[in-house]
mmCIF file of C-alpha atoms in Angstrom:
data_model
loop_
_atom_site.group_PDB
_atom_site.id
_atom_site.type_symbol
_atom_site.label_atom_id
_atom_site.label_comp_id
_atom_site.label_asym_id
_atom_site.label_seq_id
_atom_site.Cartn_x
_atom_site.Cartn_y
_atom_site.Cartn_z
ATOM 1 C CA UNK E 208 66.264 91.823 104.891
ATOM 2 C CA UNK E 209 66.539 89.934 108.444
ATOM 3 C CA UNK E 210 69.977 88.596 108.916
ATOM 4 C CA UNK E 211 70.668 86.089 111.726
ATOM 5 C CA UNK E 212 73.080 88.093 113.922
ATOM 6 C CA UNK E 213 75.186 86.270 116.734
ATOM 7 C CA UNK E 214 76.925 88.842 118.629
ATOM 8 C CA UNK E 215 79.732 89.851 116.641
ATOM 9 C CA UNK E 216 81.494 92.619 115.175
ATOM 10 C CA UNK E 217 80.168 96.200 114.987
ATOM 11 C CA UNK E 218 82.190 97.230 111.930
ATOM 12 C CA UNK E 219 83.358 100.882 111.886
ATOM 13 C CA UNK E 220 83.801 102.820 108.186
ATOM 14 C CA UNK E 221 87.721 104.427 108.333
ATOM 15 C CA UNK E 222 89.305 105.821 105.258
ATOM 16 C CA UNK E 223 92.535 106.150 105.764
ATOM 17 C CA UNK E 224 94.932 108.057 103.461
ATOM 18 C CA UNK E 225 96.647 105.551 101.570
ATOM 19 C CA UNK E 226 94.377 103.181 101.584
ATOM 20 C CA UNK E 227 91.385 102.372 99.449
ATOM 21 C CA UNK E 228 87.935 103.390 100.059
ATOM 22 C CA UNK E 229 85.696 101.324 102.132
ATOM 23 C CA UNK E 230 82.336 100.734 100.606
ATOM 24 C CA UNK E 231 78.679 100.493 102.083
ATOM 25 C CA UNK E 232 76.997 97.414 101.151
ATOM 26 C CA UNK E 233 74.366 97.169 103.444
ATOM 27 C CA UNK E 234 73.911 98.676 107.461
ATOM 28 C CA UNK E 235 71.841 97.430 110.580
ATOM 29 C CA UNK E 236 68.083 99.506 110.844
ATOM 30 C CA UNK E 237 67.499 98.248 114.576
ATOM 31 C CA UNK E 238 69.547 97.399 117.928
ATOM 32 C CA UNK E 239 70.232 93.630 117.579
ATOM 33 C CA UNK E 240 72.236 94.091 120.595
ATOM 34 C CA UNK E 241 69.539 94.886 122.662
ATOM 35 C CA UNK E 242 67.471 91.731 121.915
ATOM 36 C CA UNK E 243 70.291 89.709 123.100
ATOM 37 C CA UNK E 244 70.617 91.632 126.298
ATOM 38 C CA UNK E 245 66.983 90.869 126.769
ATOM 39 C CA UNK E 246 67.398 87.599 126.367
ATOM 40 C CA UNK E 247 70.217 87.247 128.462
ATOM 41 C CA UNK E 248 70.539 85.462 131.937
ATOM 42 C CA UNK E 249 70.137 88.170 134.481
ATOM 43 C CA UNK E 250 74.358 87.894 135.743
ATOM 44 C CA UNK E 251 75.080 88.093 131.796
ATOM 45 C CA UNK E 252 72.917 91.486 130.974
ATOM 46 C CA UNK E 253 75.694 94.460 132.268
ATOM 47 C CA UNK E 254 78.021 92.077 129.236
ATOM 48 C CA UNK E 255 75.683 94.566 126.392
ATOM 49 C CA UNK E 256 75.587 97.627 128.271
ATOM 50 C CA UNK E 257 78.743 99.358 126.209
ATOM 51 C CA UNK E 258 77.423 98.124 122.628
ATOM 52 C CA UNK E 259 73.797 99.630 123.391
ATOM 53 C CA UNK E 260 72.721 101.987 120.650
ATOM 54 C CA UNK E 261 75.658 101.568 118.447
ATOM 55 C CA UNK E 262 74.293 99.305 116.177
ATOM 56 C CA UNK E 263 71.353 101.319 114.140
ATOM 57 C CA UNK E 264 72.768 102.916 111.348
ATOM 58 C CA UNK E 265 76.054 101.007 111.636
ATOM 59 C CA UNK E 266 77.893 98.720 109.002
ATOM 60 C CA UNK E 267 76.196 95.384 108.473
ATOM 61 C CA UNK E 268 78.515 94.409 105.428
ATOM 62 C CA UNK E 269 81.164 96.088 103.434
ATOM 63 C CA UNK E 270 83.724 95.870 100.912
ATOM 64 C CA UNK E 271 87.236 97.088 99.709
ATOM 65 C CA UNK E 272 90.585 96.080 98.298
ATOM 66 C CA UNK E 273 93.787 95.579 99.515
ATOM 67 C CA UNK E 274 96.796 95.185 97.519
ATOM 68 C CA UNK E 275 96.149 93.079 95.375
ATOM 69 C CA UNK E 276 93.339 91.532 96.866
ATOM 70 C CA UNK E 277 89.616 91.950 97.688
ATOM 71 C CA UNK E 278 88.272 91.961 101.325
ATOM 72 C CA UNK E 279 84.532 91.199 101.928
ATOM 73 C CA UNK E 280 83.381 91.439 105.630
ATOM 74 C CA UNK E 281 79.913 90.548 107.196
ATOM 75 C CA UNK E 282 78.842 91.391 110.500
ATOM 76 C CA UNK E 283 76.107 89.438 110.452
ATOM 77 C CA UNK E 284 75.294 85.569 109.476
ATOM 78 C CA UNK E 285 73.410 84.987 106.183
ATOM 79 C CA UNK E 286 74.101 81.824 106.431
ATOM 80 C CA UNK E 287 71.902 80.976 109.341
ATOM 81 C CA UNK E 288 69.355 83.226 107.390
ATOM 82 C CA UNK E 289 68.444 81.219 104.443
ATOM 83 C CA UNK E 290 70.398 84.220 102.673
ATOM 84 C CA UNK E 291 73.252 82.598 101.254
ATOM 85 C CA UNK E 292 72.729 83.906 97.893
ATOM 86 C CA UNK E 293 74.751 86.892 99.490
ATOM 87 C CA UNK E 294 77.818 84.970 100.497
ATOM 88 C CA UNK E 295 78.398 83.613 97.042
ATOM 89 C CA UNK E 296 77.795 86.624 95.570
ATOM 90 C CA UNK E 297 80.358 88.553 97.810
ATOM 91 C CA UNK E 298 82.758 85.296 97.146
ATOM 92 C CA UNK E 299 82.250 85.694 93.621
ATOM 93 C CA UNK E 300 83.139 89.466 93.560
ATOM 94 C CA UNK E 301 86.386 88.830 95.834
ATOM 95 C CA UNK E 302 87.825 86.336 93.149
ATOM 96 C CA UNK E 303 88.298 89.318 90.954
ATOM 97 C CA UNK E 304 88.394 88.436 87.285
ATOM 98 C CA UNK E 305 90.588 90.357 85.211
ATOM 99 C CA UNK E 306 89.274 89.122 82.069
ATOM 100 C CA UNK E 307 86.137 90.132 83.170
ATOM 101 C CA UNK E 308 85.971 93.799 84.364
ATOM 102 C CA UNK E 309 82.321 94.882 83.960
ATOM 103 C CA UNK E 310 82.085 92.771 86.883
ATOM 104 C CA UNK E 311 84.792 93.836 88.790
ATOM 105 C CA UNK E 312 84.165 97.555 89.408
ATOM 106 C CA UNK E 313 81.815 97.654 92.794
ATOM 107 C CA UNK E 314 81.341 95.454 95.620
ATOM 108 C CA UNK E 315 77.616 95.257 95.554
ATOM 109 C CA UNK E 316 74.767 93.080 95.928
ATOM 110 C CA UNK E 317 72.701 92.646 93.366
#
């Protein structure tokens, strides 16, 4: 799936002790970060050099809990991607149901 991506975060996967997992939901195949560079104005190029390379392979969107709570992040934007099917189903699975837990086990896409 191509996912509009602006120049944001490269997320990082820590478990911690004491904290919940962190799970996959979906990770970058190519260097997004290099496009831009290539793109870039010539005095704005050296701004990518430090990112290069980190992206393939890297976390694209992921999931976990915290507290209470539910924590959804994206790296990319599906919403400039004519993917927003994936923001309301991550929004969806953050509002946690307890009424409902067949629904509630894994942060994934379907």
């Amino acid at each position: 799936m191509l996912l509009s991506y602006q120049g944001g975060p490269i997320l990082v996967k820590k478990n911690d002790e004491g904290l919940p997992a962190v799970r996959t939901v979906g990770r970058y195949s190519s260097d997004a970060i290099k496009m831009l560079q290539d793109e870039a104005p010539e005095n704005r190029k050296s701004f990518f050099e430090n990112d290069l390379g980190k992206m393939p392979g890297s976390l694209a969107m992921t999931c976990t809990t915290y507290h209470n709570g539910r924590v959804y992040l994206f790296s990319p934007h599906p919403e400039l991607s004519g993917a927003e099917f994936l923001l309301r189903e991550a929004a969806n699975w953050v509002k946690y149901d307890p009424d409902r837990p067949a629904e509630n086990k894994k942060c994934v896409i379907s």
